C-alpha positions as protocol buffer text, in pm:
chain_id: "A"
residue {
  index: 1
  type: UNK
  ca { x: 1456 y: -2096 z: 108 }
}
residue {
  index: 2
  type: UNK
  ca { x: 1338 y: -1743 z: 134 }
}
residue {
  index: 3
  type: UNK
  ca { x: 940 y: -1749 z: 168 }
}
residue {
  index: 4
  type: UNK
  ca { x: 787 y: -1388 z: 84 }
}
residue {
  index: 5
  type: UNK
  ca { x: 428 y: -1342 z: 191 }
}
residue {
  index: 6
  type: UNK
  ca { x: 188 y: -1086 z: 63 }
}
residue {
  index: 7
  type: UNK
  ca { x: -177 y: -1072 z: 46 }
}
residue {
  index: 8
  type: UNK
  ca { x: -252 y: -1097 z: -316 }
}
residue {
  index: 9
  type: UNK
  ca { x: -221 y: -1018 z: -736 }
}
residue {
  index: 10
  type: UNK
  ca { x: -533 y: -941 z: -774 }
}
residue {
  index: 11
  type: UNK
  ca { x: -504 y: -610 z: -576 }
}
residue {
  index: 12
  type: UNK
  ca { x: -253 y: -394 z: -722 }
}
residue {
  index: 13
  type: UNK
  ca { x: -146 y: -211 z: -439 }
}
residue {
  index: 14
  type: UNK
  ca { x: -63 y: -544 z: -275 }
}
residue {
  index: 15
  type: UNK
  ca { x: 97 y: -684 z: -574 }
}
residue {
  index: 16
  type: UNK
  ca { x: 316 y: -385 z: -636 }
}
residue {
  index: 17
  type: UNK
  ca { x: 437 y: -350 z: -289 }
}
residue {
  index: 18
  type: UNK
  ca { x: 510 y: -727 z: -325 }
}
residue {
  index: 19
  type: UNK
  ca { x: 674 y: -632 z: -647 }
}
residue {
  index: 20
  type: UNK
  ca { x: 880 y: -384 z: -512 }
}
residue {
  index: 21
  type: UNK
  ca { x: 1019 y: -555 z: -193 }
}
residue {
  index: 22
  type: UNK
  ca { x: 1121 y: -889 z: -461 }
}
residue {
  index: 23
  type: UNK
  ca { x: 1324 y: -575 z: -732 }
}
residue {
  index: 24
  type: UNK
  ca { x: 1483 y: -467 z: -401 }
}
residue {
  index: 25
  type: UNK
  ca { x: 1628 y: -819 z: -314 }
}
residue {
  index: 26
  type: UNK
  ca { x: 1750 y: -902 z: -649 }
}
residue {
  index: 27
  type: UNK
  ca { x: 1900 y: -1150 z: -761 }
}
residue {
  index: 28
  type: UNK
  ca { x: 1759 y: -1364 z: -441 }
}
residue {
  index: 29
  type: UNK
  ca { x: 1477 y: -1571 z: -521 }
}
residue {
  index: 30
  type: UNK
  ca { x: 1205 y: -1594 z: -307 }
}
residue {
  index: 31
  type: UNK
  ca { x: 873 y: -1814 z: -317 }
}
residue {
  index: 32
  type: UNK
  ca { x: 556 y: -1630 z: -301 }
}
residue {
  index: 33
  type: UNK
  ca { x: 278 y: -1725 z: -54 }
}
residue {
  index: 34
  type: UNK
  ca { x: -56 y: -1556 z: -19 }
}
residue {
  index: 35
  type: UNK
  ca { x: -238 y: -1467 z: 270 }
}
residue {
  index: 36
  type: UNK
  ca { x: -583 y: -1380 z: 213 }
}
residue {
  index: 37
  type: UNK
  ca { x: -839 y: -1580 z: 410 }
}
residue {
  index: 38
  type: UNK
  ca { x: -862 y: -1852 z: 84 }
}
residue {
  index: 39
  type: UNK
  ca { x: -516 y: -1898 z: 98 }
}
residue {
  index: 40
  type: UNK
  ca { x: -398 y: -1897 z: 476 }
}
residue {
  index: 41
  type: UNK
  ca { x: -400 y: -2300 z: 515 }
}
residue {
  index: 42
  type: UNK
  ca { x: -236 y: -2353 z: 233 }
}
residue {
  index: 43
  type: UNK
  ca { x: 53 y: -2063 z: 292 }
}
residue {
  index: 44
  type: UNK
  ca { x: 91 y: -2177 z: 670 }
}
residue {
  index: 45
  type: UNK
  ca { x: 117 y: -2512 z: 553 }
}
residue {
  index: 46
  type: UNK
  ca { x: 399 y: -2425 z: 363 }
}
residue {
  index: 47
  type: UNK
  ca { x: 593 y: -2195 z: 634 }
}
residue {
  index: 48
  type: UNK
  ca { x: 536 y: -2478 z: 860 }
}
residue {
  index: 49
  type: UNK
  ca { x: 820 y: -2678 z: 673 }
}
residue {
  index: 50
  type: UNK
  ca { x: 1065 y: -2356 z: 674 }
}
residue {
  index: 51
  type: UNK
  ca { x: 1346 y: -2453 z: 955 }
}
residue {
  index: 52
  type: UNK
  ca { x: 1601 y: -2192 z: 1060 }
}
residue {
  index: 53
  type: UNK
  ca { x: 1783 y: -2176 z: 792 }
}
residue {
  index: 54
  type: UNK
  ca { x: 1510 y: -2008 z: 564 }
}
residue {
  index: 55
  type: UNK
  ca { x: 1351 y: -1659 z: 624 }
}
residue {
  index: 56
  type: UNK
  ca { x: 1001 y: -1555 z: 596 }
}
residue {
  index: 57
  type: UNK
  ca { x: 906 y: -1199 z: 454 }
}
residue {
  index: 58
  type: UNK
  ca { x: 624 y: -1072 z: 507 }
}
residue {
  index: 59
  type: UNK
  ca { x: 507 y: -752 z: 359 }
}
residue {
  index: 60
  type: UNK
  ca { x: 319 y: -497 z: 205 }
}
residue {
  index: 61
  type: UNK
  ca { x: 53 y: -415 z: 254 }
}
residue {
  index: 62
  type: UNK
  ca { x: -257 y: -359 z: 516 }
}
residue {
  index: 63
  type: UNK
  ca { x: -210 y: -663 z: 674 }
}
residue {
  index: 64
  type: UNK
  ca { x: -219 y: -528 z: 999 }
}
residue {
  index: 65
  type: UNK
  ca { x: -609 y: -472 z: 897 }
}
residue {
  index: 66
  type: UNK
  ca { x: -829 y: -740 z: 1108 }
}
residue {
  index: 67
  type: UNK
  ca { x: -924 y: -956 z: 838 }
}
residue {
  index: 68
  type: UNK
  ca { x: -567 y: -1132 z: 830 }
}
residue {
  index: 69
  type: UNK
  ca { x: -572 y: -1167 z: 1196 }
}
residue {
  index: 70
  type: UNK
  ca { x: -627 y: -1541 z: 1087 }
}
residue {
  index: 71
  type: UNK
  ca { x: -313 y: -1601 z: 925 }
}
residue {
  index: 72
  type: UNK
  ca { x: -74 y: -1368 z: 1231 }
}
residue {
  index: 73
  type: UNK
  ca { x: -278 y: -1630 z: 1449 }
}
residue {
  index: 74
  type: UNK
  ca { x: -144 y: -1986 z: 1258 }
}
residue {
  index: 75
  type: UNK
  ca { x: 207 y: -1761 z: 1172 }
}
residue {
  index: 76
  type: UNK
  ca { x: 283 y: -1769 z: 1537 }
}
residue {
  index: 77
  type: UNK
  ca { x: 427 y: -2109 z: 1591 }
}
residue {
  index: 78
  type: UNK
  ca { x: 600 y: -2083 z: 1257 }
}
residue {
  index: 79
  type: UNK
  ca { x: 779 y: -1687 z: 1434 }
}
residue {
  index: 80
  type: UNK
  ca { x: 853 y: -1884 z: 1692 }
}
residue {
  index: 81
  type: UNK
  ca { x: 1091 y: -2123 z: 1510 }
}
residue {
  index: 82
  type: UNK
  ca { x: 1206 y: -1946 z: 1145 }
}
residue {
  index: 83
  type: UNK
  ca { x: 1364 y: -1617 z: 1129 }
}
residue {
  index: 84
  type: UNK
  ca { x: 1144 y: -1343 z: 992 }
}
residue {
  index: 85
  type: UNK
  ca { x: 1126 y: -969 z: 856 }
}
residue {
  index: 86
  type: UNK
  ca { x: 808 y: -740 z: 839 }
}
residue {
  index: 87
  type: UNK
  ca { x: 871 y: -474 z: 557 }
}
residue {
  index: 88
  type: UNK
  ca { x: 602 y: -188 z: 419 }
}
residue {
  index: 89
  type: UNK
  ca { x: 269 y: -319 z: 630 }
}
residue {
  index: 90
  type: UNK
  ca { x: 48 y: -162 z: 848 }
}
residue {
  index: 91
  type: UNK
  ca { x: -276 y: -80 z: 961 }
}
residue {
  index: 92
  type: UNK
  ca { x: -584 y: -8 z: 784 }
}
residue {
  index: 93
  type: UNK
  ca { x: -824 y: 210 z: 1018 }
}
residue {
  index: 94
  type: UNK
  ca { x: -1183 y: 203 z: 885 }
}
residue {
  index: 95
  type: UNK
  ca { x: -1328 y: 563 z: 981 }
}
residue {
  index: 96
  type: UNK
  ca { x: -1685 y: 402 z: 928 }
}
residue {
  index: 97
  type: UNK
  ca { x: -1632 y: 34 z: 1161 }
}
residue {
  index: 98
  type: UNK
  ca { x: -1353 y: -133 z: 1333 }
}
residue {
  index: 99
  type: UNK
  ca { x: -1099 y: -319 z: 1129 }
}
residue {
  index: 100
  type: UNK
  ca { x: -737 y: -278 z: 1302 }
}
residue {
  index: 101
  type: UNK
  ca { x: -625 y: -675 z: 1444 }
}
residue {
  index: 102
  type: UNK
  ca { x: -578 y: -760 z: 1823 }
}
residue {
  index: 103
  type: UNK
  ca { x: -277 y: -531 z: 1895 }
}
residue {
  index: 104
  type: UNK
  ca { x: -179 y: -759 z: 2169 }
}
residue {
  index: 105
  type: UNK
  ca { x: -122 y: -1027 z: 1854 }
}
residue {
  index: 106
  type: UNK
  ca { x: 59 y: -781 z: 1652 }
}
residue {
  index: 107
  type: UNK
  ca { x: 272 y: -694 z: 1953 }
}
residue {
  index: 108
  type: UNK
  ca { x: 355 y: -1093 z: 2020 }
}
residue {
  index: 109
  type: UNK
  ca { x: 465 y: -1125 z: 1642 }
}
residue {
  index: 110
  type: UNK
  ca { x: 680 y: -762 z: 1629 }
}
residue {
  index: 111
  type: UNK
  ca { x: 880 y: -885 z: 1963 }
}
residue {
  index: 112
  type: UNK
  ca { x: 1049 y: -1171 z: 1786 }
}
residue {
  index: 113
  type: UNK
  ca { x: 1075 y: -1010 z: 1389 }
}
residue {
  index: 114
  type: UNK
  ca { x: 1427 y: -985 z: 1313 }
}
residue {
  index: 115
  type: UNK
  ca { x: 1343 y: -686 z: 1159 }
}
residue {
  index: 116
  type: UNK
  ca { x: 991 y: -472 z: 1161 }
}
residue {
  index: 117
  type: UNK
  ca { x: 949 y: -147 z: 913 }
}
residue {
  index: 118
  type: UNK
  ca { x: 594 y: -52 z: 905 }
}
residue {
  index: 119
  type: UNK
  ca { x: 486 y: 169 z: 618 }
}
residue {
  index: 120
  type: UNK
  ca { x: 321 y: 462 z: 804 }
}
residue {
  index: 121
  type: UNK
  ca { x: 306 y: 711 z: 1169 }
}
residue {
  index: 122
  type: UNK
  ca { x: -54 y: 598 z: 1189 }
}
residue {
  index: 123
  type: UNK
  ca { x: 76 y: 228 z: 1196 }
}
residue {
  index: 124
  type: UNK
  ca { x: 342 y: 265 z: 1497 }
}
residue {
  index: 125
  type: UNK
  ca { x: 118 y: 526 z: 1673 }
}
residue {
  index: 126
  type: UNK
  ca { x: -106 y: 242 z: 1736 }
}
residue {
  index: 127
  type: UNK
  ca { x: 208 y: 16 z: 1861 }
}
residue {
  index: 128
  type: UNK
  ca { x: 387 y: 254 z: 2112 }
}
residue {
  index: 129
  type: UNK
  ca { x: 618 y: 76 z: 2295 }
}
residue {
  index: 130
  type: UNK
  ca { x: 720 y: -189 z: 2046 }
}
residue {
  index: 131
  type: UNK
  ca { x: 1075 y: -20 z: 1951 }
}
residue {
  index: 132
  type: UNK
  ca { x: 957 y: 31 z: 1596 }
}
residue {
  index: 133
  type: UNK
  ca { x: 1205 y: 238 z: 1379 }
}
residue {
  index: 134
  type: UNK
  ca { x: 1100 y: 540 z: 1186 }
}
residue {
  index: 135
  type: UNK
  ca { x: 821 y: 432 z: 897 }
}
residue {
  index: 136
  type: UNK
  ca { x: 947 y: 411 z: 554 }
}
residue {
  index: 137
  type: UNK
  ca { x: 645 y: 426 z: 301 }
}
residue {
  index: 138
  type: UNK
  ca { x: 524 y: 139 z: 54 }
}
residue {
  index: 139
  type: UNK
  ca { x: 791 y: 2 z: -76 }
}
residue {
  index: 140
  type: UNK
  ca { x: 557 y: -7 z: -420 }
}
residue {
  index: 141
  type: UNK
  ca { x: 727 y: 325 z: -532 }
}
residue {
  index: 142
  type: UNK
  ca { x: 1045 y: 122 z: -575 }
}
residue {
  index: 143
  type: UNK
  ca { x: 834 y: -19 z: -927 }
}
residue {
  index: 144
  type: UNK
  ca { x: 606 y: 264 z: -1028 }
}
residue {
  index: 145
  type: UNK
  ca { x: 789 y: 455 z: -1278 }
}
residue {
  index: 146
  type: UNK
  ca { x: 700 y: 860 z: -1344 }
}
residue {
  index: 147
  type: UNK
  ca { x: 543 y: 904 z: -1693 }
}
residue {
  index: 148
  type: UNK
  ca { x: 756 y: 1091 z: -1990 }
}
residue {
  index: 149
  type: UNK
  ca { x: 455 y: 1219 z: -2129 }
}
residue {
  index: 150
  type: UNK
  ca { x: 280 y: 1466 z: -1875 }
}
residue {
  index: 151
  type: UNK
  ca { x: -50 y: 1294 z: -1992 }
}
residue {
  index: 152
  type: UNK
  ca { x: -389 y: 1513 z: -1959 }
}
residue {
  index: 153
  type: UNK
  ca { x: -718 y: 1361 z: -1852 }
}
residue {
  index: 154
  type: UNK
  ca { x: -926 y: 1273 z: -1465 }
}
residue {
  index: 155
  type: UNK
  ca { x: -834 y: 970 z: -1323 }
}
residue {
  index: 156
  type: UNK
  ca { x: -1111 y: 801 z: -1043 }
}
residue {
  index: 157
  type: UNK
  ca { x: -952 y: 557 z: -811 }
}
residue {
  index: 158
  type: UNK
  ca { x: -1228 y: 433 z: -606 }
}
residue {
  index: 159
  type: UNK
  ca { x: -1223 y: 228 z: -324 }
}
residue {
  index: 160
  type: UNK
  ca { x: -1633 y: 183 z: -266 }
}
residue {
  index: 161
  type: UNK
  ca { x: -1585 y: -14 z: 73 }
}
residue {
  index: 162
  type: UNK
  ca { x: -1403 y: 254 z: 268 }
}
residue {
  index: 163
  type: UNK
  ca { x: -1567 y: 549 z: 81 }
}
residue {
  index: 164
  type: UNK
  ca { x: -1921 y: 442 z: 133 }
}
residue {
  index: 165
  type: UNK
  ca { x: -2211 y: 471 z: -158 }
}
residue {
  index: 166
  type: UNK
  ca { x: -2239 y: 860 z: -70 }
}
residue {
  index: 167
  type: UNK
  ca { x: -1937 y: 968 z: -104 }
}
residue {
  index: 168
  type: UNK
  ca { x: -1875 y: 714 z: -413 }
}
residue {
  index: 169
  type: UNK
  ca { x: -2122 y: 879 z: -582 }
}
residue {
  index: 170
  type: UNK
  ca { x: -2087 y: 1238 z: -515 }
}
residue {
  index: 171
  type: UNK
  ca { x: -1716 y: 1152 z: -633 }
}
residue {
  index: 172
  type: UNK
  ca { x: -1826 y: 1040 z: -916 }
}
residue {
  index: 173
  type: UNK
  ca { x: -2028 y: 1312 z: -1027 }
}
residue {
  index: 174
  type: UNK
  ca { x: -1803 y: 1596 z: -935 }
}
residue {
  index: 175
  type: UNK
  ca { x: -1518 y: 1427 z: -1093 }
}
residue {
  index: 176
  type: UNK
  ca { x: -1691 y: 1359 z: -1454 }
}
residue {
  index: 177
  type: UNK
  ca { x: -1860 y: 1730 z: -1443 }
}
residue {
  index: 178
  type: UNK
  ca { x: -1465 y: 1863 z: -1363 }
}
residue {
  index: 179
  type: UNK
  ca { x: -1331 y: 1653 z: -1648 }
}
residue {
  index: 180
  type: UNK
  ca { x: -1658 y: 1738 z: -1883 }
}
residue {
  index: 181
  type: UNK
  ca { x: -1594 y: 2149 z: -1790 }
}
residue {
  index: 182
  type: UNK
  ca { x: -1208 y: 2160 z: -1826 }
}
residue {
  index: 183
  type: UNK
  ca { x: -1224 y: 1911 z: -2141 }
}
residue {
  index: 184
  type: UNK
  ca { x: -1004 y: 1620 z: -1989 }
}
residue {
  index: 185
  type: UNK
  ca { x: -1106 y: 1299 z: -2073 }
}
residue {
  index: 186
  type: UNK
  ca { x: -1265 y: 1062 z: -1794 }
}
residue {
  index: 187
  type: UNK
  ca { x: -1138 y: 750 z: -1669 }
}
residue {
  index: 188
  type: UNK
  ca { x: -1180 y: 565 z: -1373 }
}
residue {
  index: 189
  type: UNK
  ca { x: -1022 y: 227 z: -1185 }
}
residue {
  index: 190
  type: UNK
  ca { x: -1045 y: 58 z: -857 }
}
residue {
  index: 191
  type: UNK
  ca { x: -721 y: -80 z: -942 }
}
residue {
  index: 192
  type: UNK
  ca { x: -865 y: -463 z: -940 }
}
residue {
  index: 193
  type: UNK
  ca { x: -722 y: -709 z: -1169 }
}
residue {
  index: 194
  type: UNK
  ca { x: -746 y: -1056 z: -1299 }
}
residue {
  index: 195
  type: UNK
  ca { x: -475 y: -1298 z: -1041 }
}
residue {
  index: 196
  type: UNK
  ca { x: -180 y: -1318 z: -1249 }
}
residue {
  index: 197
  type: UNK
  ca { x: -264 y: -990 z: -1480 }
}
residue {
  index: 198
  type: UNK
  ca { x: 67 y: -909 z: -1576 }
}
residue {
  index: 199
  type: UNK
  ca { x: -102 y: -711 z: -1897 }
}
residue {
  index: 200
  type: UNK
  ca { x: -429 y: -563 z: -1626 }
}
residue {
  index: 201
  type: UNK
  ca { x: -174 y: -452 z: -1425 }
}
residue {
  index: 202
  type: UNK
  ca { x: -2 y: -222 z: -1732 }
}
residue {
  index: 203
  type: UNK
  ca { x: -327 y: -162 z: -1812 }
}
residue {
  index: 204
  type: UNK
  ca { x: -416 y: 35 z: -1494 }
}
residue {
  index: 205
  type: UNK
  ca { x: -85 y: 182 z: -1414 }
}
residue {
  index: 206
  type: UNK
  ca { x: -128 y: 301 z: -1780 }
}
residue {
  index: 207
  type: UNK
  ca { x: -479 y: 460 z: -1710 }
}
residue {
  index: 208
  type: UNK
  ca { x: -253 y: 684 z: -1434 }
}
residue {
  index: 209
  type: UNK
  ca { x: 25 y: 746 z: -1686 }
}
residue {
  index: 210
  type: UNK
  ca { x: -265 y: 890 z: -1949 }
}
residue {
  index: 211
  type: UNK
  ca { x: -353 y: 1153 z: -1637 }
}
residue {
  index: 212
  type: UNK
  ca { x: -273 y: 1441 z: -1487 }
}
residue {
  index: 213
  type: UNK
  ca { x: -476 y: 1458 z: -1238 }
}
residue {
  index: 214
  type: UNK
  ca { x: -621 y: 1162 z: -998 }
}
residue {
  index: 215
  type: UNK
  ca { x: -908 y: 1180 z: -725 }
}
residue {
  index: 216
  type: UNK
  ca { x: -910 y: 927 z: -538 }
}
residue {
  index: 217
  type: UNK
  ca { x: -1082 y: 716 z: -220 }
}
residue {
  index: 218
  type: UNK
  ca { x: -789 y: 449 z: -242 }
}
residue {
  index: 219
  type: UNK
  ca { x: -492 y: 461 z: -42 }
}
residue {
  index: 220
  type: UNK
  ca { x: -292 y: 307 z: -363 }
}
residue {
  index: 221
  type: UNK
  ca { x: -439 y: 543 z: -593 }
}
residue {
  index: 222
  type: UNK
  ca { x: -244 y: 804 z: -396 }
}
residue {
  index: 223
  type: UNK
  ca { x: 73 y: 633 z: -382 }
}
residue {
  index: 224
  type: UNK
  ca { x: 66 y: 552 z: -703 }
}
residue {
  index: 225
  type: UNK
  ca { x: 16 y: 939 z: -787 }
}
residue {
  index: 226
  type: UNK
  ca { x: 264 y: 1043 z: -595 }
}
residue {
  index: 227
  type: UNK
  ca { x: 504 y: 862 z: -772 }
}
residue {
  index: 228
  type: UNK
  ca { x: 353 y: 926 z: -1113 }
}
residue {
  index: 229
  type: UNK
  ca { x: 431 y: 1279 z: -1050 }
}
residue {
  index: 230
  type: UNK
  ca { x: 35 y: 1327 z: -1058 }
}
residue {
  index: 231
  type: UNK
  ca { x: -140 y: 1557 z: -853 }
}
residue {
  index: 232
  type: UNK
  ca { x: -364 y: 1359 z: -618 }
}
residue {
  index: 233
  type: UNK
  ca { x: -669 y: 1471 z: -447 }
}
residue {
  index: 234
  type: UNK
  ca { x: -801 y: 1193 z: -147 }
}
residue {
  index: 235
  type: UNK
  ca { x: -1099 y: 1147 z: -8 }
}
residue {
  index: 236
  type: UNK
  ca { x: -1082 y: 919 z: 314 }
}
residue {
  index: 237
  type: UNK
  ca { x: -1260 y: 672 z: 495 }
}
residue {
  index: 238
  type: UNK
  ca { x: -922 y: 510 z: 631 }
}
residue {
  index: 239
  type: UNK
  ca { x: -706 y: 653 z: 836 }
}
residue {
  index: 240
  type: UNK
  ca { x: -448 y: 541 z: 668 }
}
residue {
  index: 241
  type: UNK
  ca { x: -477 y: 782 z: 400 }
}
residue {
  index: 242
  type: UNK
  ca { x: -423 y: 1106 z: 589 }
}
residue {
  index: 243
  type: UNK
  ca { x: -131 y: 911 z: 746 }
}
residue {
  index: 244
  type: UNK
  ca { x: 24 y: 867 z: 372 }
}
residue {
  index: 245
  type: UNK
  ca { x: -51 y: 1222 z: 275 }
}
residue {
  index: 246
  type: UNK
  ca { x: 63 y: 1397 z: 563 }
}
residue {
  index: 247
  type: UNK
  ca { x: 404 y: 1219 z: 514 }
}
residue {
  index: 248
  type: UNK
  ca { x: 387 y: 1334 z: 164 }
}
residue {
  index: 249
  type: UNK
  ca { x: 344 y: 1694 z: 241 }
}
residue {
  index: 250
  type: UNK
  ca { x: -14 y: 1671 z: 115 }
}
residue {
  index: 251
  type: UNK
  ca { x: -250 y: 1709 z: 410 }
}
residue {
  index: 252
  type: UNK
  ca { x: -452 y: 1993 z: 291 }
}
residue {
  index: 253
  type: UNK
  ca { x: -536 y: 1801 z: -32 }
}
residue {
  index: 254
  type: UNK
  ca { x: -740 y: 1562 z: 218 }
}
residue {
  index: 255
  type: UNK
  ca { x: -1128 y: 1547 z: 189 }
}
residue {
  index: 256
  type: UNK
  ca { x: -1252 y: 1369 z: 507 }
}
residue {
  index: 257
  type: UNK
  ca { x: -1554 y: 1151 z: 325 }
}
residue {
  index: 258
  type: UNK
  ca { x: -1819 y: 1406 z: 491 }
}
residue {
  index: 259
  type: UNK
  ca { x: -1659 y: 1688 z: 342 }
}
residue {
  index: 260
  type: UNK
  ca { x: -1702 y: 1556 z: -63 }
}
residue {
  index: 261
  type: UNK
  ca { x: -1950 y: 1876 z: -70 }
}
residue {
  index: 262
  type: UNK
  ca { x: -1619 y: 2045 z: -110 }
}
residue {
  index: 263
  type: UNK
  ca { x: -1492 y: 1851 z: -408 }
}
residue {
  index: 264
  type: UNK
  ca { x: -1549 y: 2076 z: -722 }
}
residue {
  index: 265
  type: UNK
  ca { x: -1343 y: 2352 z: -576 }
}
residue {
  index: 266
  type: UNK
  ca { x: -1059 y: 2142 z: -460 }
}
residue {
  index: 267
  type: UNK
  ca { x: -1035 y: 1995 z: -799 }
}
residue {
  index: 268
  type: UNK
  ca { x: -1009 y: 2327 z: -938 }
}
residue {
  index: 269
  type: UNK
  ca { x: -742 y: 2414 z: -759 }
}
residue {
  index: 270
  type: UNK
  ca { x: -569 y: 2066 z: -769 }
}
residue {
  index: 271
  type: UNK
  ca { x: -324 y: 2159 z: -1036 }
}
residue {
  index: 272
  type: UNK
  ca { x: -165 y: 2431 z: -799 }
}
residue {
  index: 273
  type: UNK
  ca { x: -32 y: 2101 z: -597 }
}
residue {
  index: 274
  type: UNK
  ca { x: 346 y: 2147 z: -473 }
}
residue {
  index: 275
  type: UNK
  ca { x: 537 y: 1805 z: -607 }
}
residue {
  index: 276
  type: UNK
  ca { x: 654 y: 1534 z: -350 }
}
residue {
  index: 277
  type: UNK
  ca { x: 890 y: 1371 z: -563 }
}
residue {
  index: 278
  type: UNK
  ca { x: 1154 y: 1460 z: -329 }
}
residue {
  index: 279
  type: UNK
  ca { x: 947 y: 1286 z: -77 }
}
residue {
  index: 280
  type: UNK
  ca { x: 883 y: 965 z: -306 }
}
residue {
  index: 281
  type: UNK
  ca { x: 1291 y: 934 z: -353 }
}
residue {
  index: 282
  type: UNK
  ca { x: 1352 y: 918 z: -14 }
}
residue {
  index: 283
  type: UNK
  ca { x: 1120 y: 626 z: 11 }
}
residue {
  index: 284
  type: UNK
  ca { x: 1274 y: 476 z: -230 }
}
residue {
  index: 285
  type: UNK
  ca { x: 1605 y: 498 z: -56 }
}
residue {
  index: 286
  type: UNK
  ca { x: 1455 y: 413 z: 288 }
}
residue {
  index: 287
  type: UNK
  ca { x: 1349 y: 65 z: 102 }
}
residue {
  index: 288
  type: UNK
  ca { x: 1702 y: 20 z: -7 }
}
residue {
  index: 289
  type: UNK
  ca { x: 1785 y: 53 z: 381 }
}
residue {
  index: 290
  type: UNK
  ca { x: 1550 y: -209 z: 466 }
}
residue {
  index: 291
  type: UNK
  ca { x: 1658 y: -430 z: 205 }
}
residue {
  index: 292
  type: UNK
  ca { x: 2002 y: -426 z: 313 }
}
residue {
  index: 293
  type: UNK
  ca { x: 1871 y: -519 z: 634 }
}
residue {
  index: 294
  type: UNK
  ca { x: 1698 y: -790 z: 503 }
}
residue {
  index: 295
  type: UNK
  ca { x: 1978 y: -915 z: 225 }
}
residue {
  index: 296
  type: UNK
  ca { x: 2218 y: -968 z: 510 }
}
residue {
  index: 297
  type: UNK
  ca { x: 1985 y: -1157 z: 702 }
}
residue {
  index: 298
  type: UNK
  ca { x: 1884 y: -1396 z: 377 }
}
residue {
  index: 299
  type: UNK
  ca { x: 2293 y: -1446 z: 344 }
}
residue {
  index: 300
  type: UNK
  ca { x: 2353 y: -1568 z: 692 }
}
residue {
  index: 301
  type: UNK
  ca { x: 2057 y: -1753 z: 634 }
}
residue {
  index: 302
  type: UNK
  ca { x: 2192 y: -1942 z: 337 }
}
């Protein structure tokens, strides 16, 4: 049995970096668990019945981030016993409160992975001297699929939580007064969905299809950009979101979320953005890597 946990559907960065990791290990099967908080007991109940011959995935996602420091804490008699892989996760690092999980735990659980790819620099920076490999981004660009159409229209990904009511709504304004001046119609997402939304999920990815250009407080709504071929202009209260873009190539299209002040210029000039889809196909090929890695391991497993 090959066991893949992720945090969630309902979140569809979560569910698309799940999504990508089960395209990549096609045609394998694998049996989805959840780990946020509701679901922990449940999901460790069920890895507590994996022996050695299954393998546990777990991956991608933030769930480095302290809130699932619950489920790394019941997953560590189950490491201890059933081979497993980490693929795509990482830290999220709150700019406005701590939220990064015991590193000493994260160390304990790396030590015995069979294999541990973490999405981002910012993610092994915080982990020196646990042997991790070179990051490989979110494996979600392996499903997100660049647009025909070029699309034309302002696309708001906001993540209110990181960004903070402020910046939220200085975001907001600047971004419908941009889209009101230039003549682009206005949209806006914090990429939430209904569990099991295989038609919200179009929906949204559709909104960033009918774009071409995205502002956005989200670390998703950049990746999903990215790979859209859509400019992407981020404003950050996470860490992790300079960490993405600077990989990208796109660290001077980076508003720290005390700098929104500076937002109606740098959406003017947001079209002038260079493209990374060079960058987003050697993602993609660094999660064929890891999938290898992983394939071979789910065959001797079998």
């Amino acid at each position: 049995m090959i066991y893949h946990v992720f945090a969630n559907r309902s979140n569809i960065g979560d569910w698309l970096s799940a999504r990508g990791i089960q395209a990549l290990l096609e045609p394998l099967r694998v049996r989805e668990c959840l780990c946020d908080e509701p679901f922990v007991p449940e999901t460790l109940a069920r890895l507590s019945a994996a022996g050695r011959d299954d393998l546990v995935i777990i991956g991608g996602g933030g769930l480095f981030m302290d809130y699932f420091a619950p489920f790394w804490e019941g997953f560590r008699e189950v490491a201890r016993r059933v081979p497993f892989c980490l693929w795509g996760v990482g830290y999220c690092d709150l700019k406005r409160e701590p939220s990064r999980a015991p590193a000493a735990l994260l160390r304990e659980i790396i030590s015995i992975a069979r294999v541990c790819v973490v999405r981002d620099q910012l993610t092994r920076d915080h982990l020196p001297g646990c042997g991790l490999d070179a990051p490989v981004p979110c494996p979600s660009v392996v499903t997100i699929e660049r647009p025909s159409a070029p699309g034309y229209g302002l696309l708001h990904v906001d993540n209110y939580t990181t960004a903070g009511e402020d910046a939220y709504e200085t975001m907001d304004a600047c971004a419908q007064r941009f889209a009101r001046e230039t003549g682009r119609p206005y949209r806006q997402t914090n990429n939430r969905i209904p569990p099991e939304g295989e038609g919200a999920l179009a929906a949204v990815l559709q909104r960033y299809a009918e774009a071409d250009l995205v502002v956005s407080s989200a670390l998703h709504g950049c990746v999903i950009a990215a790979a859209m071929g859509r400019p992407v202009l981020a404003v950050s209260g996470d860490h992790k979101i300079e960490s993405f873009m600077e990989a990208a190539g796109l660290r001077e299209w980076v508003c720290d979320i005390g700098d929104v002040d500076d937002l109606p210029e740098r959406l003017a000039a947001l079209r002038s953005q260079p493209s990374v889809l060079d960058f987003v196909e050697q993602a993609r090929a660094g999660n064929r890597r890891v999938a290898a890695q992983v394939m071979a391991l789910a065959t001797s497993a079998r």
